[in-house]
CSV table of C-alpha atoms in Angstrom, one decimal:
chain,number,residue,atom,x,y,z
A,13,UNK,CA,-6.3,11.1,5.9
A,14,UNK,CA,-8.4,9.3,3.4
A,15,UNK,CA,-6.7,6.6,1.2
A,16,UNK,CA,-8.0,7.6,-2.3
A,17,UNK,CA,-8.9,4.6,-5.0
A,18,UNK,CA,-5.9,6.7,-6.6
A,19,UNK,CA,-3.6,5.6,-3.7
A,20,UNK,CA,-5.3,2.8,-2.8
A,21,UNK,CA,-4.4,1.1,-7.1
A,22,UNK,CA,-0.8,2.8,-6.5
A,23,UNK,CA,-0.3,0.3,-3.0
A,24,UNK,CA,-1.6,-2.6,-4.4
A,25,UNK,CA,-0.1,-2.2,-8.1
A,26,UNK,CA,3.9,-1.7,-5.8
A,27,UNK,CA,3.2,-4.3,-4.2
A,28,UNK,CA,2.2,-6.9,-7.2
A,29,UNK,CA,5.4,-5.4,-8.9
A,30,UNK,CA,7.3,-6.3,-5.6
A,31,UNK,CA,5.7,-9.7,-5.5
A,32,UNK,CA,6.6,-10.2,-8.9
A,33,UNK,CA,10.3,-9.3,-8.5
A,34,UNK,CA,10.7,-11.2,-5.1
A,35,UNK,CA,9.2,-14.6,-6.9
A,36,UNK,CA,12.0,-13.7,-9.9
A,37,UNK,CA,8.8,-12.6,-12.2
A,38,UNK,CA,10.8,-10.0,-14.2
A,39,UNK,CA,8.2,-7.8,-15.9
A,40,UNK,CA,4.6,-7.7,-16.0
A,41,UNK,CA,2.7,-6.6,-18.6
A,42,UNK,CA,0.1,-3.8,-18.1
A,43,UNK,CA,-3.2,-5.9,-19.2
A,44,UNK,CA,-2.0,-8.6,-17.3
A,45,UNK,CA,-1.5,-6.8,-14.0
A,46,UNK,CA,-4.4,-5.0,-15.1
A,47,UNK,CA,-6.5,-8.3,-14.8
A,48,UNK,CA,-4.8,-9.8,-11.6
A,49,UNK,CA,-5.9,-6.5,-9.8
A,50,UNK,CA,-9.1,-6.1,-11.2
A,51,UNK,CA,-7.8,-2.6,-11.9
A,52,UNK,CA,-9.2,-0.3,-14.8
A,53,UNK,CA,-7.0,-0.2,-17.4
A,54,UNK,CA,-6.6,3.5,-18.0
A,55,UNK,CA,-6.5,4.6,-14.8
A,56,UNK,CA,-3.7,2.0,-14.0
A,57,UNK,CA,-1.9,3.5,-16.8
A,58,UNK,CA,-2.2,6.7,-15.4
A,59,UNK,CA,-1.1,5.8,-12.2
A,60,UNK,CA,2.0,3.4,-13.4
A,61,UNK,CA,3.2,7.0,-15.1
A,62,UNK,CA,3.0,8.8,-11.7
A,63,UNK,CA,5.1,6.1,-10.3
A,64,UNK,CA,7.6,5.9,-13.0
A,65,UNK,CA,7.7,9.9,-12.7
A,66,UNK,CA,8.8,9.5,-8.8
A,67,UNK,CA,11.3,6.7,-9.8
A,68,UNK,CA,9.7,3.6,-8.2
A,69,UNK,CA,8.3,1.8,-11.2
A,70,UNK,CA,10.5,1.5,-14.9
A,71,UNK,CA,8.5,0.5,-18.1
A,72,UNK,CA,9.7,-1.6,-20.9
A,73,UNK,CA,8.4,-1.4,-24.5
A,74,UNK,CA,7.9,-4.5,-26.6
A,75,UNK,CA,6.2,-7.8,-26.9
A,76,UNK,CA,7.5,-8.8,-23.7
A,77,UNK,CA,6.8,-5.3,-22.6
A,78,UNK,CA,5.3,-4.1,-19.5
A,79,UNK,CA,6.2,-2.3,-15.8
A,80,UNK,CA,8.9,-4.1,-12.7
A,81,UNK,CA,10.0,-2.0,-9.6
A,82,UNK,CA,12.6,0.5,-10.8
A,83,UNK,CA,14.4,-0.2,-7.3
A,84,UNK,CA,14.8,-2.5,-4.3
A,85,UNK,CA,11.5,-2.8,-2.6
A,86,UNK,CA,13.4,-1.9,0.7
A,87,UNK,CA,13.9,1.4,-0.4
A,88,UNK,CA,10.3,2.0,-1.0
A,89,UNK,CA,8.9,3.9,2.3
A,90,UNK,CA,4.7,2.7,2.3
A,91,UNK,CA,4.1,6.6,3.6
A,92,UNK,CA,6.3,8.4,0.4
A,93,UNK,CA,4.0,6.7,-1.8
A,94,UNK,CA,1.1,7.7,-0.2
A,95,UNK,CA,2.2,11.0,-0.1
A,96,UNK,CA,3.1,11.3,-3.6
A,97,UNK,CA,-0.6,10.4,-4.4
A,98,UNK,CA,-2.7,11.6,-2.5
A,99,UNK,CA,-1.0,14.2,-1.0
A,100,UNK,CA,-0.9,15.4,2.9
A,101,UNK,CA,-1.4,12.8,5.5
A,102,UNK,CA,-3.1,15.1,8.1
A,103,UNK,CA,-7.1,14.4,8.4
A,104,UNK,CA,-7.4,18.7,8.4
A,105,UNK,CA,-4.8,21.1,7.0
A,106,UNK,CA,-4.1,23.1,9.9
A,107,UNK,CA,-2.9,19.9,11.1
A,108,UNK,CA,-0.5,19.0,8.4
A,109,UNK,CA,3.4,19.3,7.8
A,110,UNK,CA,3.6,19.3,4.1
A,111,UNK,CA,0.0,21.3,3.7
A,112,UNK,CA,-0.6,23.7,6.4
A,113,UNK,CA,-3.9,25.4,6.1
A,114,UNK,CA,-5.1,28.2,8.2
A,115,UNK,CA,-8.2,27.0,10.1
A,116,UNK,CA,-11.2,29.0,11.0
A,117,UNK,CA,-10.7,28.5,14.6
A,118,UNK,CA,-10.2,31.5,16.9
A,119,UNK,CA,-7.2,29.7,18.7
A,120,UNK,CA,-5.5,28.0,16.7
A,121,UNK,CA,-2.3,27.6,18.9
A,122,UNK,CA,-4.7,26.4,21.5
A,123,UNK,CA,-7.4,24.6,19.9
A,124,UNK,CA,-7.5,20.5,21.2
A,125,UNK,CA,-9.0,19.5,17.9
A,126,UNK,CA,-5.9,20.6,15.9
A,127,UNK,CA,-3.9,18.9,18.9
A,128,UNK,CA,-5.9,15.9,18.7
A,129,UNK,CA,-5.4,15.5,14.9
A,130,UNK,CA,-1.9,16.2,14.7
A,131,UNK,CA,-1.2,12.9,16.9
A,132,UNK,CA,-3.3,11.1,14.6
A,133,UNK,CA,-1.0,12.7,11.6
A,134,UNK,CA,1.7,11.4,13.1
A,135,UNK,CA,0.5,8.0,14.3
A,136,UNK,CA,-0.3,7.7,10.6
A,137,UNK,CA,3.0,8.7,9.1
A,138,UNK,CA,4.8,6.5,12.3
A,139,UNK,CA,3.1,3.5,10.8
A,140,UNK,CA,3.7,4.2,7.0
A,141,UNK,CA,7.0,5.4,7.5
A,142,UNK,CA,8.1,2.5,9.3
A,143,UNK,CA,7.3,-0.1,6.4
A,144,UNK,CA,9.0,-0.2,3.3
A,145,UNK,CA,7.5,-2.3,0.0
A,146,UNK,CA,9.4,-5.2,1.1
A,147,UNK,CA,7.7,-5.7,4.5
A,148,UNK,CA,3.8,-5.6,2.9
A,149,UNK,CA,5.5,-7.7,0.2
A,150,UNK,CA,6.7,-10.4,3.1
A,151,UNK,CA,3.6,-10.1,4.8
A,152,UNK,CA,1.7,-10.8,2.0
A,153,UNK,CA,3.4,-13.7,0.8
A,154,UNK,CA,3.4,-15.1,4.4
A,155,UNK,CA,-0.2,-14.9,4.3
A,156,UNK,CA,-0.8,-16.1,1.5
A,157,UNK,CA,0.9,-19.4,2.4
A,158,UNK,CA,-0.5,-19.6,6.0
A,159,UNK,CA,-3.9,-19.7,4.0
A,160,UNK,CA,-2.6,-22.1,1.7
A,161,UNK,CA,-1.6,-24.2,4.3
A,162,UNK,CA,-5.1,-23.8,6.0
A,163,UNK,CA,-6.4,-24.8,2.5
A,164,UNK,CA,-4.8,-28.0,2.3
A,165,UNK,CA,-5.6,-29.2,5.6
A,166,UNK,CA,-9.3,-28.0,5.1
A,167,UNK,CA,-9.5,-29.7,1.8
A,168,UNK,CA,-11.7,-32.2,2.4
A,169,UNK,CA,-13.7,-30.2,4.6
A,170,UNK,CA,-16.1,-27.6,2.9
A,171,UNK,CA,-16.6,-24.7,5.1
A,172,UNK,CA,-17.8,-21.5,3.7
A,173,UNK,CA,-17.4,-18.6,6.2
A,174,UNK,CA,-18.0,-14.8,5.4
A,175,UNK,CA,-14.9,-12.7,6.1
A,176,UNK,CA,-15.2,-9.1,8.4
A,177,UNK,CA,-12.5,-7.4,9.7
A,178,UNK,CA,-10.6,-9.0,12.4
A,179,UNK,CA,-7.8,-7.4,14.3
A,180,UNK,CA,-6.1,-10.4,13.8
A,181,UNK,CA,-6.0,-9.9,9.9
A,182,UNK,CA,-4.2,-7.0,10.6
A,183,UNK,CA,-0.7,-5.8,9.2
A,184,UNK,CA,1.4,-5.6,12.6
A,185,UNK,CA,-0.4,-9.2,13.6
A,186,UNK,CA,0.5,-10.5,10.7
A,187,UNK,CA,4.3,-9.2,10.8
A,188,UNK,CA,4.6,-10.4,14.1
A,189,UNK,CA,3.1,-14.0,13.4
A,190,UNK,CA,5.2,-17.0,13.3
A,191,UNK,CA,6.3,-18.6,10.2
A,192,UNK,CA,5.1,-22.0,10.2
């Protein structure tokens, strides 16, 4: 599985709208989320009609116009979405549920790659289907805060440091991290 920029708009876009509605921001207009994303315009409207197709995003016309989450953010499963845009969830399609494909494998019944791939199908859909919108959205206002916080006391101290990828950045650290 390969998180397309499609996919990858259609997270981040749920969870501004989920932000917005947890922080009692009502609706946000297209431009404006648009800017805060650093999304393309075009494509976002694309992508905002795909979601309001499925029923997770509703659209309102006007000057005060714009897109909000169409439902509670706890009824938003992180994996649905993902499926609905970008399709199966499998890394081959002999692998997948929702997509089988014939292989070109002589055994397929047998064949430890397919074996190997369907667990890491499944440890992918475990992990999506477990969150919902509302537990990215918590997460990322808790970290947003813990940085804050981090902010503040580093104030007066300026430190620049070049960000990688740290397991401690990661989604189930963060989740499991306590509120300070």
């Amino acid at each position: 599985m390969k998180l397309t920029k499609r996919g990858e708009y259609a997270l981040r876009t749920l969870i501004r709208l989920g932000i917005a509605d947890r922080q009692g921001e009502g609706v946000i207009s297209v431009s404006v989320l648009a800017d805060q994303e650093r999304l393309p315009f075009k494509f976002l409207e694309a992508i905002l009609f795909e979601l309001r197709q499925a029923g997770y995003v509703e659209s309102l016309r006007g000057k005060h116009g714009g897109a909000r989450l169409a439902r509670p953010a706890k009824s938003i499963k992180m994996g649905d979405v993902v499926r609905l845009i970008d399709g199966k969830l499998a890394p081959i399609g002999c692998a997948s549920e929702t997509e089988y494909e014939k292989c070109s494998c002589p055994d397929e019944e047998h064949c430890g790659l397919r074996m190997l791939m369907i667990d890491v199908r499944n440890a992918i859909a475990n992990i999506l289907d477990r969150y919902t919108l509302e537990h990215v959205v918590e997460v990322t206002l808790r970290k947003q805060e813990q940085q804050a916080a981090i902010a503040r006391k580093t104030a007066r101290k300026k430190v620049v440091k070049s960000r990688h990828a740290d397991p401690a950045d990661g989604f189930l650290a963060a989740l499991l991290e306590p509120v300070t």
